[in-house]
Every structure is written in C-alpha cells, then in structure tokens.
Amino acid sequence: LMSKLLGKELTEALLKRLSGKDVKAHEGKIIPIFTLDESGWPHPALLSYYEVVAKNSTTIDIALWKNSSTARNLRQTNKVTFLIADKGVNYYLKGSVKELQTEIPGIPLQYRFRVTTEQLLEDQEPNAEITSGLTYSRRTERVTTDHAVEVFNRLRGEP
C-alpha cells in the first residue's frame, strides 16, 4: 500500500502525542527529522520528545543546536520532514519552517524554529504493523534541572 494523505493538520491523537502534555510517556523515543543540505542530500537528525512541541494542529516548535547542520539547512530551505513512528503509529509530516528565536531565553546555544504543517501522510500496512520506533535508554534518571527538561519547558511555556 502507498502512504495515505491525511491533509495539512495533525490528527487529534498526533496533536496529543506531540503536545508535551504527557512527555514522560514518550521518554526514550526518538523523532527523526530530515532536512536538505546544500548539495541536495537528505540530512537526518534525531530529536527527542523534549525538543518537539505541537502548539496546535498546524504549528510545531522545535529546539535545535545553534550551529548544527540541521539548523543551517532549515535556514536555507525552510523545509523539514518528521518521521513519527511507534507501535501502531507511522506518519510522515512535512512542514515549512521559520526561525523563531535565535536564542531560547536562558539557553544560548539552542535556537527555536517554528514549523507550519503542510502535509501529513500515514503509512500503515495492515499486514505489517510497525512494532516500535527508534528508541534510546538513559543512564541516569531525568531531573528537573536536566538541559532537555529546561529546553522543553521553554518550548511549552512560550506562545
């Protein structure tokens, strides 16, 4: 089967998943994103749910390292694709991007980009269900002073 175009907006379930309201439920899960580099190659980057916050069904804020290749690519092309895969979940989300803050307040090395959703595709093969996405495991318990938690709180707390 081919992927199915669902429209421009996040589904209710996807909005809930990316809103950050239950970020701890997604600890250890990775959201790969893809940009295009100056040579036209797709460039992957791995984000956690602490770096991606849906503000509403058409707006997602992401935090990226200031001098990363991904940030540079976004500034040049203003386009990004997310892969949101997990058990029973498989979406490709394409969006246009603008740089919102050249410094997240109090976090000088991280920039905030705002993604406007342009196309949401669902790719579910009935006879081959996705059983997991990419994951990571932490060596230590996450604490409130954790860098990712601070970034996440800024992304969630600002309009």
Short mmCIF file of C-alpha atoms in Angstrom, two decimals:
data_model
loop_
_atom_site.label_atom_id
_atom_site.label_comp_id
_atom_site.label_asym_id
_atom_site.label_seq_id
_atom_site.Cartn_x
_atom_site.Cartn_y
_atom_site.Cartn_z
CA LEU A 1 0.00 0.00 0.00
CA MET A 2 1.04 3.57 -0.57
CA SER A 3 1.04 6.17 2.14
CA LYS A 4 -2.26 8.00 2.57
CA LEU A 5 -2.50 11.79 2.57
CA LEU A 6 -4.47 12.88 5.64
CA GLY A 7 -4.32 16.62 4.91
CA LYS A 8 -2.37 19.52 6.40
CA GLU A 9 -3.23 19.19 10.08
CA LEU A 10 -2.12 16.86 12.85
CA THR A 11 -4.71 14.27 13.81
CA GLU A 12 -6.13 14.60 17.32
CA ALA A 13 -4.02 11.63 18.51
CA LEU A 14 -0.85 13.06 16.94
CA LEU A 15 -1.51 16.50 18.44
CA LYS A 16 -1.92 14.90 21.87
CA ARG A 17 1.29 12.87 21.37
CA LEU A 18 3.35 15.92 20.34
CA SER A 19 1.77 18.49 22.69
CA GLY A 20 4.12 17.61 25.51
CA LYS A 21 1.27 17.12 27.98
CA ASP A 22 2.46 13.56 28.63
CA VAL A 23 6.13 13.82 27.67
CA LYS A 24 7.24 11.21 30.23
CA ALA A 25 5.21 8.56 28.38
CA HIS A 26 7.49 9.19 25.39
CA GLU A 27 10.79 9.18 27.28
CA GLY A 28 13.33 7.21 25.29
CA LYS A 29 11.53 7.65 21.96
CA ILE A 30 13.22 9.36 19.02
CA ILE A 31 11.70 11.52 16.29
CA PRO A 32 13.94 11.50 13.21
CA ILE A 33 13.72 14.66 11.12
CA PHE A 34 15.09 15.26 7.64
CA THR A 35 16.33 18.44 6.00
CA LEU A 36 18.08 19.01 2.68
CA ASP A 37 21.73 20.02 2.71
CA GLU A 38 23.39 22.44 0.28
CA SER A 39 24.19 19.52 -2.08
CA GLY A 40 20.55 18.40 -2.13
CA TRP A 41 21.14 15.32 0.05
CA PRO A 42 18.54 14.40 2.68
CA HIS A 43 20.14 15.07 6.08
CA PRO A 44 18.82 13.13 9.10
CA ALA A 45 18.81 14.36 12.69
CA LEU A 46 17.40 12.70 15.80
CA LEU A 47 15.21 14.64 18.23
CA SER A 48 13.56 13.56 21.45
CA TYR A 49 10.04 14.41 22.54
CA TYR A 50 11.67 17.07 24.74
CA GLU A 51 12.70 19.02 21.62
CA VAL A 52 9.41 18.90 19.69
CA VAL A 53 6.23 20.60 20.94
CA ALA A 54 2.99 20.95 18.97
CA LYS A 55 1.33 24.27 19.82
CA ASN A 56 -1.82 23.40 17.86
CA SER A 57 -2.81 21.18 14.91
CA THR A 58 -0.78 23.22 12.40
CA THR A 59 2.13 24.59 14.48
CA ILE A 60 5.11 22.73 15.97
CA ASP A 61 8.10 24.30 17.71
CA ILE A 62 11.45 22.54 17.70
CA ALA A 63 14.70 23.28 19.52
CA LEU A 64 17.98 22.75 17.67
CA TRP A 65 21.63 23.38 18.47
CA LYS A 66 22.59 26.80 17.14
CA ASN A 67 25.48 25.70 14.90
CA SER A 68 24.12 22.34 13.79
CA SER A 69 23.92 21.27 10.14
CA THR A 70 20.17 20.81 10.64
CA ALA A 71 19.69 24.42 11.80
CA ARG A 72 21.76 25.66 8.86
CA ASN A 73 19.74 23.53 6.41
CA LEU A 74 16.44 24.83 7.82
CA ARG A 75 17.59 28.43 7.43
CA GLN A 76 18.44 27.75 3.78
CA THR A 77 15.48 25.65 2.65
CA ASN A 78 12.74 26.40 5.22
CA LYS A 79 11.55 22.79 4.87
CA VAL A 80 11.54 19.76 7.17
CA THR A 81 10.10 16.25 7.26
CA PHE A 82 9.39 14.38 10.51
CA LEU A 83 9.12 10.61 10.85
CA ILE A 84 6.82 9.78 13.75
CA ALA A 85 6.93 6.02 14.20
CA ASP A 86 5.99 3.91 17.20
CA LYS A 87 3.91 0.82 17.88
CA GLY A 88 0.93 1.08 15.51
CA VAL A 89 1.93 4.64 14.52
CA ASN A 90 3.67 5.69 11.31
CA TYR A 91 3.43 9.24 9.98
CA TYR A 92 5.47 11.43 7.66
CA LEU A 93 4.91 15.08 8.41
CA LYS A 94 6.18 17.77 6.05
CA GLY A 95 6.35 21.40 7.06
CA SER A 96 7.65 24.83 6.24
CA VAL A 97 9.95 26.38 8.80
CA LYS A 98 10.96 29.77 10.12
CA GLU A 99 13.49 30.66 12.79
CA LEU A 100 11.51 31.98 15.74
CA GLN A 101 14.20 32.70 18.32
CA THR A 102 17.93 32.91 17.66
CA GLU A 103 18.33 32.10 21.30
CA ILE A 104 15.88 30.34 23.56
CA PRO A 105 15.80 32.60 26.65
CA GLY A 106 18.30 31.32 29.19
CA ILE A 107 19.56 28.64 26.79
CA PRO A 108 22.02 30.45 24.50
CA LEU A 109 23.14 27.53 22.34
CA GLN A 110 19.66 26.42 21.30
CA TYR A 111 17.54 28.05 18.61
CA ARG A 112 13.79 27.76 18.32
CA PHE A 113 12.24 27.02 14.94
CA ARG A 114 8.53 27.10 14.17
CA VAL A 115 7.13 24.53 11.76
CA THR A 116 3.85 25.09 9.93
CA THR A 117 2.41 21.74 8.90
CA GLU A 118 1.93 21.34 5.14
CA GLN A 119 1.30 17.63 4.59
CA LEU A 120 0.55 14.70 6.88
CA LEU A 121 0.89 11.22 5.43
CA GLU A 122 0.04 7.97 7.19
CA ASP A 123 1.85 4.81 6.13
CA GLN A 124 0.25 1.74 7.71
CA GLU A 125 0.44 -1.67 6.09
CA PRO A 126 -2.41 -3.74 7.61
CA ASN A 127 -0.40 -6.96 7.47
CA ALA A 128 2.88 -5.45 8.71
CA GLU A 129 2.20 -3.29 11.76
CA ILE A 130 5.06 -1.09 12.98
CA THR A 131 6.06 -2.52 16.36
CA SER A 132 8.37 0.27 17.55
CA GLY A 133 10.18 3.39 16.53
CA LEU A 134 13.77 4.35 17.24
CA THR A 135 14.49 4.47 20.96
CA TYR A 136 17.25 5.35 23.38
CA SER A 137 17.88 4.47 27.01
CA ARG A 138 19.11 6.90 29.64
CA ARG A 139 21.90 6.03 32.05
CA THR A 140 20.54 8.35 34.71
CA GLU A 141 17.07 9.40 35.85
CA ARG A 142 15.90 12.66 34.26
CA VAL A 143 15.82 15.55 36.76
CA THR A 144 14.13 18.97 36.55
CA THR A 145 17.49 20.70 36.02
CA ASP A 146 18.24 18.45 33.04
CA HIS A 147 19.12 20.50 29.94
CA ALA A 148 16.42 18.80 27.84
CA VAL A 149 13.79 19.49 30.52
CA GLU A 150 14.73 23.19 30.57
CA VAL A 151 14.52 23.37 26.77
CA PHE A 152 11.19 21.51 26.81
CA ASN A 153 9.73 23.82 29.48
CA ARG A 154 10.71 26.87 27.42
CA LEU A 155 9.20 25.39 24.24
CA ARG A 156 5.96 24.55 26.03
CA GLY A 157 5.72 27.73 28.08
CA GLU A 158 6.06 30.32 25.32
CA PRO A 159 3.34 31.10 22.80
#
